[in-house]
mmCIF file of N, CA and C in Angstrom:
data_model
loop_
_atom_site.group_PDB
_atom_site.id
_atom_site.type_symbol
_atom_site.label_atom_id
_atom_site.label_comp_id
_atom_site.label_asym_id
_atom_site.label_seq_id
_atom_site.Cartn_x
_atom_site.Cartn_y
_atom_site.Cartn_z
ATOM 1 N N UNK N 24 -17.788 9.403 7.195
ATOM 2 C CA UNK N 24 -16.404 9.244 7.582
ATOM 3 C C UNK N 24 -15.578 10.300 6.852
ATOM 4 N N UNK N 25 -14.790 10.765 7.707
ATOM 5 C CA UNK N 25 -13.756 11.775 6.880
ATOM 6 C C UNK N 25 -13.234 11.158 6.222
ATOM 7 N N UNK N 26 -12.485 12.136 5.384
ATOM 8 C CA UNK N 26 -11.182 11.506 4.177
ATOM 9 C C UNK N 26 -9.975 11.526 4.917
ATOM 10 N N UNK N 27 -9.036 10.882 4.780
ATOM 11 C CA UNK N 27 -8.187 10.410 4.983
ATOM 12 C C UNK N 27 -6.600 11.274 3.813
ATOM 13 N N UNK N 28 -6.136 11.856 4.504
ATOM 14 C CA UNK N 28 -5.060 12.445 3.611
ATOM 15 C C UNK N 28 -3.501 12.546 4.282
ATOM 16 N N UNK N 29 -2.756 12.100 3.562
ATOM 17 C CA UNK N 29 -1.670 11.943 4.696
ATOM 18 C C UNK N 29 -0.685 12.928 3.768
ATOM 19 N N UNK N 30 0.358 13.022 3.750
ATOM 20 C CA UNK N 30 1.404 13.971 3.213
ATOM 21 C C UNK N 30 3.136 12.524 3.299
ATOM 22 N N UNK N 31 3.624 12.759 2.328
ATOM 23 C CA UNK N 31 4.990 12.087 2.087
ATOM 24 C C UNK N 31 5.296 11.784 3.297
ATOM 25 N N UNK N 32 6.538 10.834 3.665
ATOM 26 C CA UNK N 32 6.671 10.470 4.886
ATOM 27 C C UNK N 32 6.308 9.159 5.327
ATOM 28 N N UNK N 33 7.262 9.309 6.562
ATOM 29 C CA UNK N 33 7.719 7.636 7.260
ATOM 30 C C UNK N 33 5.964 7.694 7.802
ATOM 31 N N UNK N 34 6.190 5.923 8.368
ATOM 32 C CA UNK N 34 4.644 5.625 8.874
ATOM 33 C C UNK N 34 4.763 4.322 9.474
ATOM 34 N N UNK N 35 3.535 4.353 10.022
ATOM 35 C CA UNK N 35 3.458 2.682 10.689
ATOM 36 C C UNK N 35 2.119 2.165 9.937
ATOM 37 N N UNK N 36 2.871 1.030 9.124
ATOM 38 C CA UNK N 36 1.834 -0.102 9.425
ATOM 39 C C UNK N 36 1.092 -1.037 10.525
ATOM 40 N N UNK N 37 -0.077 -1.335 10.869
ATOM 41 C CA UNK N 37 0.037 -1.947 12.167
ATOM 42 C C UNK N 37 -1.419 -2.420 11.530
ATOM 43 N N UNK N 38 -0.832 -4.461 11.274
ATOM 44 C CA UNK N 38 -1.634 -5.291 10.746
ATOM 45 C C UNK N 38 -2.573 -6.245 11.968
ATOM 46 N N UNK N 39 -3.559 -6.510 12.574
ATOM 47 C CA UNK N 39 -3.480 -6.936 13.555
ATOM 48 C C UNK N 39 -3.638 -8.356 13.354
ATOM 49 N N UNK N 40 -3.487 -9.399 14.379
ATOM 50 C CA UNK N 40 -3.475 -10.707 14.123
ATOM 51 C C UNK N 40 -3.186 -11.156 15.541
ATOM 52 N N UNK N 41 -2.997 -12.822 15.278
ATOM 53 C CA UNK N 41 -3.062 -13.409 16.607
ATOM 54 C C UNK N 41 -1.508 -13.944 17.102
ATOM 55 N N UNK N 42 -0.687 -13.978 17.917
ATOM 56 C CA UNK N 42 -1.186 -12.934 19.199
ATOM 57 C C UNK N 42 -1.289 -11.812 19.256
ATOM 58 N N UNK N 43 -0.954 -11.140 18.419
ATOM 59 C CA UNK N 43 -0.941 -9.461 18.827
ATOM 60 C C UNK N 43 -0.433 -9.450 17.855
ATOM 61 N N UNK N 44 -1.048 -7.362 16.778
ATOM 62 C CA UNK N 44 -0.724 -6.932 15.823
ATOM 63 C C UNK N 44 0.882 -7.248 15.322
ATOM 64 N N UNK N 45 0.971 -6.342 14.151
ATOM 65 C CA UNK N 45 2.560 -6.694 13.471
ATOM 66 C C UNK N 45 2.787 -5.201 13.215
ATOM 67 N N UNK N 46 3.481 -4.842 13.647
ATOM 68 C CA UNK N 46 3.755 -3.275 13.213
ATOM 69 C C UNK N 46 4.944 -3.291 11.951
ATOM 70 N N UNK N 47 4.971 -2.710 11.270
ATOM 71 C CA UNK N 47 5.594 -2.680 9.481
ATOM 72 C C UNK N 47 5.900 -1.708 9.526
ATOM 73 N N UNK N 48 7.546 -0.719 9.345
ATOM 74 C CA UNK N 48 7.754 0.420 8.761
ATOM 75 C C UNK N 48 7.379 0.704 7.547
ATOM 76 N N UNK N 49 6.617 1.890 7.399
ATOM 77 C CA UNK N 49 5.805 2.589 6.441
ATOM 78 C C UNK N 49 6.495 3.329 5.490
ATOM 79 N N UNK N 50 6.220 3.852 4.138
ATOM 80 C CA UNK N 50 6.750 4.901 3.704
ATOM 81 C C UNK N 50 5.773 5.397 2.876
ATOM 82 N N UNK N 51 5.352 6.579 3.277
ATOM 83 C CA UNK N 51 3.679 6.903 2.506
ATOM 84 C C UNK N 51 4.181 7.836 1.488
ATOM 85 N N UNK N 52 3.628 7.873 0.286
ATOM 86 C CA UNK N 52 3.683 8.466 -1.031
ATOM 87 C C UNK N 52 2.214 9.322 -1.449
ATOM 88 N N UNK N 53 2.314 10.574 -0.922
ATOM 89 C CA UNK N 53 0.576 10.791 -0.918
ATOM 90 C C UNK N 53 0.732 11.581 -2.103
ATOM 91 N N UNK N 54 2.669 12.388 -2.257
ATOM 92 C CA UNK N 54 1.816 13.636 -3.528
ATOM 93 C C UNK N 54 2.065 12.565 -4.929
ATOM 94 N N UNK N 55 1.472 13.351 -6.098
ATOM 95 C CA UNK N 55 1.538 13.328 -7.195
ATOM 96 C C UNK N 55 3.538 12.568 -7.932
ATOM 97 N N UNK N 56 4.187 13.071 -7.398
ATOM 98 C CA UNK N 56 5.738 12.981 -7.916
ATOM 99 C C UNK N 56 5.788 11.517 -7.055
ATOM 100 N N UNK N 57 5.984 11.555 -5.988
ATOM 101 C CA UNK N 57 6.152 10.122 -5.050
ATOM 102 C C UNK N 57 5.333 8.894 -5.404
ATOM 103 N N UNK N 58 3.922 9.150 -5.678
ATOM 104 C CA UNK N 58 3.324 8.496 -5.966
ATOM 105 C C UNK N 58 4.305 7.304 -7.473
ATOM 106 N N UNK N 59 4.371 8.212 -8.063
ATOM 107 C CA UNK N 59 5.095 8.201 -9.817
ATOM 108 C C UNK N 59 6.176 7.556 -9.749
ATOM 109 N N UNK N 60 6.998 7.663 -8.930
ATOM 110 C CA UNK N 60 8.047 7.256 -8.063
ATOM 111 C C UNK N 60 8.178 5.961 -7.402
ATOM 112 N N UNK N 61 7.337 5.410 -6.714
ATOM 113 C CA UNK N 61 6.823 4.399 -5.848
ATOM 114 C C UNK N 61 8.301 3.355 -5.746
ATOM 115 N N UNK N 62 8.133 2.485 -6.142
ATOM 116 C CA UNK N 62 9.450 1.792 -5.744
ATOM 117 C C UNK N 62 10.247 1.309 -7.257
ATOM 118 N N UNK N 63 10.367 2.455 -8.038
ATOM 119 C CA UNK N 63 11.231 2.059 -9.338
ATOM 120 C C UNK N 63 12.407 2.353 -9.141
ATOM 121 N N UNK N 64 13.313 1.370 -9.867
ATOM 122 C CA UNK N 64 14.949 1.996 -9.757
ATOM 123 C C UNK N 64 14.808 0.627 -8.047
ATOM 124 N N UNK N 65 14.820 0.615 -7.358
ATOM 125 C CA UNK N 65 14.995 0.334 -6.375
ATOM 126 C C UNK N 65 14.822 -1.343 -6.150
ATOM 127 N N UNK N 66 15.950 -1.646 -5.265
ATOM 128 C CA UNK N 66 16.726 -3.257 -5.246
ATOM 129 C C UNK N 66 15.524 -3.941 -3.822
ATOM 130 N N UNK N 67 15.289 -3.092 -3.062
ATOM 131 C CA UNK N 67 14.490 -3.191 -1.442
ATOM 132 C C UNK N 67 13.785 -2.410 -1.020
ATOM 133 N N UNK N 68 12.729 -2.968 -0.183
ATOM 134 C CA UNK N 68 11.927 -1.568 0.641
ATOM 135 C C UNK N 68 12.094 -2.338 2.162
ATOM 136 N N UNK N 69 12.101 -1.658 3.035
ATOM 137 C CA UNK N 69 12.284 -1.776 4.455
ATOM 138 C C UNK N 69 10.815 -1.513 4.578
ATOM 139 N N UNK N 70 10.036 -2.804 4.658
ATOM 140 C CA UNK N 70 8.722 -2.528 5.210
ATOM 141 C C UNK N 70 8.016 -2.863 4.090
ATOM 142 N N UNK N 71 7.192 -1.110 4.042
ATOM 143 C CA UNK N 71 6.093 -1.464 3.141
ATOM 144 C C UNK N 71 5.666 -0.139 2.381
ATOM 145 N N UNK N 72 5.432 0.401 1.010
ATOM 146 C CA UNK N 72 5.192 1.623 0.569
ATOM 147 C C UNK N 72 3.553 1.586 0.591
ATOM 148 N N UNK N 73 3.165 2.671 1.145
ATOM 149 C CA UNK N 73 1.830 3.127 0.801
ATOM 150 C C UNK N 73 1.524 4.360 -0.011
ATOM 151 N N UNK N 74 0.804 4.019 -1.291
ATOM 152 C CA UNK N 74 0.358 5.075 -2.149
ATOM 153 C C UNK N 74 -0.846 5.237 -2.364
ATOM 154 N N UNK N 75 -1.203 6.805 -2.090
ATOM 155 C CA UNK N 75 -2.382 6.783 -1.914
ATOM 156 C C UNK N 75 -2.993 8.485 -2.577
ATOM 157 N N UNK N 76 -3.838 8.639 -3.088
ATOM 158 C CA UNK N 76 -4.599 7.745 -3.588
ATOM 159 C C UNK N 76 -3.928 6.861 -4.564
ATOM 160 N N UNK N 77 -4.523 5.852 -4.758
ATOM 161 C CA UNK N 77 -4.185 5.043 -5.936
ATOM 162 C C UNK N 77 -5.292 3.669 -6.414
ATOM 163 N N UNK N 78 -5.223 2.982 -7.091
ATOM 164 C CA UNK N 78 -6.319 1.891 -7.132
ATOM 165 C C UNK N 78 -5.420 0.526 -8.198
ATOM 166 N N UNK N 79 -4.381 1.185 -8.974
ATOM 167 C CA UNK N 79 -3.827 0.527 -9.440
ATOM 168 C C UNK N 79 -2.092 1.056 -9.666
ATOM 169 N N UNK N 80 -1.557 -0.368 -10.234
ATOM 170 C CA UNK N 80 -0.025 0.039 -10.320
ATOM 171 C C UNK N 80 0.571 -0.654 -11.341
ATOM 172 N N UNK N 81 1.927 -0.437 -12.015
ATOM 173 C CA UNK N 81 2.611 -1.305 -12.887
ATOM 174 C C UNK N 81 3.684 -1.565 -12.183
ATOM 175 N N UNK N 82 4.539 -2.237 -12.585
ATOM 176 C CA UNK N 82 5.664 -2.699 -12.618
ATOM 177 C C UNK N 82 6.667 -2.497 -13.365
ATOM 178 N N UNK N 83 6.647 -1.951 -14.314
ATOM 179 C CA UNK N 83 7.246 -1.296 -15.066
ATOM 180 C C UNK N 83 8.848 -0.710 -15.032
ATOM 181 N N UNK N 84 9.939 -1.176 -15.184
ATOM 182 C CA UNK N 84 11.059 -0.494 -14.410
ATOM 183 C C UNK N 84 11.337 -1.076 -12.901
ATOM 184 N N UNK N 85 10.928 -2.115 -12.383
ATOM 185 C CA UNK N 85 11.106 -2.789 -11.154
ATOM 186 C C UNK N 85 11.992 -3.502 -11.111
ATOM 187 N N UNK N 86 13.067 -3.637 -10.369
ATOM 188 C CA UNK N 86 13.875 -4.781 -10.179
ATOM 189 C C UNK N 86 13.828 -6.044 -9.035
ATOM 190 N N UNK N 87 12.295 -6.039 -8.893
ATOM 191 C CA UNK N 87 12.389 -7.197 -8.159
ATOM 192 C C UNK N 87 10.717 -7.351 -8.231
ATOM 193 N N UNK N 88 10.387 -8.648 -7.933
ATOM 194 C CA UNK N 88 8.763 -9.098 -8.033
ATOM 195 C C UNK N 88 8.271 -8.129 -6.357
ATOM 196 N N UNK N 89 6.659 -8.102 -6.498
ATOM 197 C CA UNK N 89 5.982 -7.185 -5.511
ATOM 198 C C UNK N 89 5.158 -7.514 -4.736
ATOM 199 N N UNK N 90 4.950 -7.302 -3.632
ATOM 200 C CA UNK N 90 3.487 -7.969 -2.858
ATOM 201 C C UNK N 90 2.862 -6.916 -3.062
ATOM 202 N N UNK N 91 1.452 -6.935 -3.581
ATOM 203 C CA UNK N 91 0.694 -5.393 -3.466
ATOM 204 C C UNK N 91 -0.651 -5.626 -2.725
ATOM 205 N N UNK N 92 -1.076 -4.717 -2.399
ATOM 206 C CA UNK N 92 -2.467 -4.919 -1.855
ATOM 207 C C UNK N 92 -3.378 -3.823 -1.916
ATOM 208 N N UNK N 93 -4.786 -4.275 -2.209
ATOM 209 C CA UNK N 93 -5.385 -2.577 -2.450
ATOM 210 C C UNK N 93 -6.342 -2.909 -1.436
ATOM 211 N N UNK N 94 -6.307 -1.844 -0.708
ATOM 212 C CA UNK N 94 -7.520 -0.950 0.027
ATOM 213 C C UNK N 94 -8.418 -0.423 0.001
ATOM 214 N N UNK N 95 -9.675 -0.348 0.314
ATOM 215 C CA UNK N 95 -10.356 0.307 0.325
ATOM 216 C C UNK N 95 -10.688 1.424 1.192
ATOM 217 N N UNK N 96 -11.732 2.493 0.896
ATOM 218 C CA UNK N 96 -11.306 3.892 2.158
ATOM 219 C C UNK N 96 -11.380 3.368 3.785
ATOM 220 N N UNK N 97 -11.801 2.250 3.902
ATOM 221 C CA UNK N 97 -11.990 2.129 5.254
ATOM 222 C C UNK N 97 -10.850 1.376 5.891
ATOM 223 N N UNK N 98 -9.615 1.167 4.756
ATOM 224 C CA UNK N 98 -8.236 0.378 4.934
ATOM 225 C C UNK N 98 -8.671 -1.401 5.115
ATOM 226 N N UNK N 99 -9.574 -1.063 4.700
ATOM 227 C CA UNK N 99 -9.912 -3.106 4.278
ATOM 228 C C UNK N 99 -9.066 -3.079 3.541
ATOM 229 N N UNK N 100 -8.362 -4.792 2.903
ATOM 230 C CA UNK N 100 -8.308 -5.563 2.202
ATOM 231 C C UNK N 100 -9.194 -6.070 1.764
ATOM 232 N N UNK N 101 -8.991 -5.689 0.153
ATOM 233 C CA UNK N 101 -9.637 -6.033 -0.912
ATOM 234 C C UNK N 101 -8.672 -7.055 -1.653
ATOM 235 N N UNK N 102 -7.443 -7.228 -1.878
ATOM 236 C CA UNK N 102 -7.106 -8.221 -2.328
ATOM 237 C C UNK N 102 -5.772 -7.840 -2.215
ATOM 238 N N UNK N 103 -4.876 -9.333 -2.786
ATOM 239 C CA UNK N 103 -3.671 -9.214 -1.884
ATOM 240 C C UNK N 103 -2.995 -10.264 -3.428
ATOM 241 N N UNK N 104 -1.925 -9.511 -4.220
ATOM 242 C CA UNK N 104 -1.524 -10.064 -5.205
ATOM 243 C C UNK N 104 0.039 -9.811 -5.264
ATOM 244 N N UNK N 105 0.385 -11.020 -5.841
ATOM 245 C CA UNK N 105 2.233 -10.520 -6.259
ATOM 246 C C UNK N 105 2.845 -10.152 -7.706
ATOM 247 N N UNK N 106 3.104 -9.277 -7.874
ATOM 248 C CA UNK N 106 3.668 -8.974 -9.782
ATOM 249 C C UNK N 106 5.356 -8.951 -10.007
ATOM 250 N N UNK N 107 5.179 -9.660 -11.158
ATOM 251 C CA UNK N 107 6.594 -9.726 -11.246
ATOM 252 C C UNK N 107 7.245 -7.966 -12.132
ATOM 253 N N UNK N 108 8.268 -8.070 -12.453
ATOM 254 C CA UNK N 108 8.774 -6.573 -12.955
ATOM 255 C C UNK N 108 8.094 -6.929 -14.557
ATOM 256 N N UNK N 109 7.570 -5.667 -14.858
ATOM 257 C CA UNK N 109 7.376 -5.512 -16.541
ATOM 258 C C UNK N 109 5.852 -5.830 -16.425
ATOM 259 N N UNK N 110 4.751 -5.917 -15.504
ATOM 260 C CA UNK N 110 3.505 -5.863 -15.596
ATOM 261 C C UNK N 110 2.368 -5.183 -15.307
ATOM 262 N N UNK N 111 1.232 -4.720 -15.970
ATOM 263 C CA UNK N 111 0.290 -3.691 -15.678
ATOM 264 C C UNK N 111 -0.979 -4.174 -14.646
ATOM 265 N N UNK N 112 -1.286 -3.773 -13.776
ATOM 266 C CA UNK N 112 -2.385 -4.185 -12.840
ATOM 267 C C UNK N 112 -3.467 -3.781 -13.027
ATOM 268 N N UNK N 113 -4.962 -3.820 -13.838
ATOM 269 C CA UNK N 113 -5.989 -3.146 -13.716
ATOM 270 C C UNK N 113 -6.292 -2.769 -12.484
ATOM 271 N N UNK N 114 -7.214 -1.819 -12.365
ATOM 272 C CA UNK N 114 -7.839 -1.084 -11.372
ATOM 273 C C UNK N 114 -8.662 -1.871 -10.997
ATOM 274 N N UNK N 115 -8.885 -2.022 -9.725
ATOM 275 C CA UNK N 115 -9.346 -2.521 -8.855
ATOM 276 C C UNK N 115 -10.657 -1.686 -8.707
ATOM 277 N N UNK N 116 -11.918 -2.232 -8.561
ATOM 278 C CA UNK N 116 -13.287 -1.184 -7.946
ATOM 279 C C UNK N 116 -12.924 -1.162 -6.632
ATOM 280 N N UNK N 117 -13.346 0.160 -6.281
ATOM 281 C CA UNK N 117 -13.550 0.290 -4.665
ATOM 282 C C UNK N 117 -12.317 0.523 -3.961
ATOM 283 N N UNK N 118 -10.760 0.412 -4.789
ATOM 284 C CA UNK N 118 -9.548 0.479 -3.962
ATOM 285 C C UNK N 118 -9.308 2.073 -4.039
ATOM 286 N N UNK N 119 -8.468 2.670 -2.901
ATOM 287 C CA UNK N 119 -8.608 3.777 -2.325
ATOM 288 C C UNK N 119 -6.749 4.043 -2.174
ATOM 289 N N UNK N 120 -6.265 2.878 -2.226
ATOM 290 C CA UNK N 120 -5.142 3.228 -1.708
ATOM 291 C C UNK N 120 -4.013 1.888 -1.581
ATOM 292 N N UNK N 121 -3.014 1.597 -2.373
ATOM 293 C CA UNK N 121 -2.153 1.114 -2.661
ATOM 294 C C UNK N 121 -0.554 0.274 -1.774
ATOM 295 N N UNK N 122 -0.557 -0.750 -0.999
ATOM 296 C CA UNK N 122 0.495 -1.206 -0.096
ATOM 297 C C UNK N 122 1.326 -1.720 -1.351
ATOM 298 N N UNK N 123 3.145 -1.472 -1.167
ATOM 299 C CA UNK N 123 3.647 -2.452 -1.816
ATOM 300 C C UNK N 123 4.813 -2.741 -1.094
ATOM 301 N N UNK N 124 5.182 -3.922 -1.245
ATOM 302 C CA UNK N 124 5.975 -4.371 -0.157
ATOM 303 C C UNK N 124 6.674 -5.702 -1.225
ATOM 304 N N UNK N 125 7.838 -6.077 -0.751
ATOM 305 C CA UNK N 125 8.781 -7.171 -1.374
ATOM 306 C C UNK N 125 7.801 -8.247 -1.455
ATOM 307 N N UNK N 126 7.889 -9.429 -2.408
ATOM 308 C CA UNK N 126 7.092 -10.430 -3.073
ATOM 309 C C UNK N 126 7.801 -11.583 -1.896
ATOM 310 N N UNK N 127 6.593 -11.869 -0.938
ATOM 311 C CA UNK N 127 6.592 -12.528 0.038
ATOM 312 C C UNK N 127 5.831 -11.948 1.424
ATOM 313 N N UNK N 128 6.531 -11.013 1.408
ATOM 314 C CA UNK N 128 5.990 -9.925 2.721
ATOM 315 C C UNK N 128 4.982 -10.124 3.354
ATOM 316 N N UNK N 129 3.974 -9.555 2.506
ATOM 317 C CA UNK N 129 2.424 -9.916 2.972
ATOM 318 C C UNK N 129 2.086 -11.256 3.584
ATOM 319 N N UNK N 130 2.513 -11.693 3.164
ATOM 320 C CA UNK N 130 2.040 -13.395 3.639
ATOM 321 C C UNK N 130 2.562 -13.428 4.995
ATOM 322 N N UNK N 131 3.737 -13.338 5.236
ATOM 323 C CA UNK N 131 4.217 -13.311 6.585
ATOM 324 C C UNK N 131 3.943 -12.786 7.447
ATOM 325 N N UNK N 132 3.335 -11.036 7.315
ATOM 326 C CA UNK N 132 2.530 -10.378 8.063
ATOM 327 C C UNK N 132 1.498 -10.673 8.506
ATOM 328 N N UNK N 133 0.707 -11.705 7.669
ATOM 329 C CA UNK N 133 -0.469 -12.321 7.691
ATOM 330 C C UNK N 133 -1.756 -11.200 7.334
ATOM 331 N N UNK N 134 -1.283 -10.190 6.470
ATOM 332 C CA UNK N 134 -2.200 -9.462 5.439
ATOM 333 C C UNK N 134 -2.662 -10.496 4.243
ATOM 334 N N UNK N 135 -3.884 -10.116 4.247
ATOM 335 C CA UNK N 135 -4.829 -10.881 3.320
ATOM 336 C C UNK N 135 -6.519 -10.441 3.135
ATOM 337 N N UNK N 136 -6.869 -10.688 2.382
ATOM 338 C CA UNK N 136 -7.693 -9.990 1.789
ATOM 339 C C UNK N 136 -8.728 -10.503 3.102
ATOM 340 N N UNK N 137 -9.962 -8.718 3.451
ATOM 341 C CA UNK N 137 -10.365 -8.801 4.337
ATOM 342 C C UNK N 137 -10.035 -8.177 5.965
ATOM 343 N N UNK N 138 -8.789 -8.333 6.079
ATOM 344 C CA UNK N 138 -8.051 -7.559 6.948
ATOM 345 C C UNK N 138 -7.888 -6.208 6.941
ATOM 346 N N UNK N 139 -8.252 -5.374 8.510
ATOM 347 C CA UNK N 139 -8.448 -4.259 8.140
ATOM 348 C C UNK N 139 -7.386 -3.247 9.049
ATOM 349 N N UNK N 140 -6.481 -2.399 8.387
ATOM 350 C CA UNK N 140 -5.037 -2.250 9.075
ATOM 351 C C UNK N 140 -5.402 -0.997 9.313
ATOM 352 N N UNK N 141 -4.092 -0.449 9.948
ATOM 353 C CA UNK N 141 -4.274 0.948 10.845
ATOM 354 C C UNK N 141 -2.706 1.383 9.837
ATOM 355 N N UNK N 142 -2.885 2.874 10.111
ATOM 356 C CA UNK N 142 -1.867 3.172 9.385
ATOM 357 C C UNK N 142 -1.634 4.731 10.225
ATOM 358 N N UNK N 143 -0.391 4.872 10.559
ATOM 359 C CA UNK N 143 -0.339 5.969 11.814
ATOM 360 C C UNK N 143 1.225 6.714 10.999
ATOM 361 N N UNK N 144 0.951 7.724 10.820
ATOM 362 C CA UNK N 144 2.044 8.944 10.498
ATOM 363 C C UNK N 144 1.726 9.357 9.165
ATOM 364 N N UNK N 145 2.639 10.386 8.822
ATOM 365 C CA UNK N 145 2.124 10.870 7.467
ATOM 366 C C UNK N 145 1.371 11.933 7.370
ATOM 367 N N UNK N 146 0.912 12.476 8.187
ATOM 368 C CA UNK N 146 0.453 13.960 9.020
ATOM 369 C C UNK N 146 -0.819 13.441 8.370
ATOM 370 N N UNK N 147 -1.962 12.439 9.009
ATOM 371 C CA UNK N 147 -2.986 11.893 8.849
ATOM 372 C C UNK N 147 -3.991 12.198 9.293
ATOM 373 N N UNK N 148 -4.669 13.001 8.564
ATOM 374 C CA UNK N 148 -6.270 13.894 8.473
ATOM 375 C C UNK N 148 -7.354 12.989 8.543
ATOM 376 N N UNK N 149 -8.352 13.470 9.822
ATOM 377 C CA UNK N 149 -9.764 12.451 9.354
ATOM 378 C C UNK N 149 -9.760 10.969 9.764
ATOM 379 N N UNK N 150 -8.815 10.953 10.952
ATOM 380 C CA UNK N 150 -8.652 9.309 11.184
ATOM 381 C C UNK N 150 -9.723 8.875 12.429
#
């Protein structure tokens, strides 16, 4: 399977489920600075941030609790956790790539560990 490389930039999430998928505005963080960046300082995200690569994250500087979820290269769910502000996440084996979204989110989307999402924009190599 190719690698997967996307570049900064808007995106679609698109979780599938019953009746039909959930599409999620995206905001992908692929370089180095964005990544670093991710959702600090910041009150909301419209959607959902994807950072990637990544395998783990803090909280650190957050003003609000997080839904996160890590991926693996094939965009499985590997697990699906919420952190409040001021906490460190070990690394995950096998995660490839980083969702974070407001502390609730996920659940409603009906992302959960196991689920395997599509992710479209971001000038996306190797899909």
């Amino acid at each position: 399977m190719a690698r997967r490389r996307w570049r900064d930039g808007p995106g679609v999430l698109r979780i599938p489920g019953e009746p039909g998928a959930v599409e999620v505005p995206l905001e992908i963080a692929a370089s180095y600075r964005a990544r670093t960046r991710g959702l600090l300082g910041r009150t909301g995200v419209d959607g959902a941030l994807l950072l990637s690569p990544a395998n783990s994250i803090h909280t650190f500087g957050m003003r609000m609790p997080i839904d996160v979820a890590y991926l693996d290269r094939r965009l499985t769910v590997r697990a699906v956790r919420t952190m409040r502000p001021g906490r460190l996440g070990l690394p995950r084996p096998r995660a490839r790539h980083v969702l974070e979204a407001e502390a609730g989110a996920m659940a409603g989307w009906g992302l959960r560990a196991g689920v395997r999402v599509e992710v479209e924009g971001g000038g996306s190599e190797g899909r």
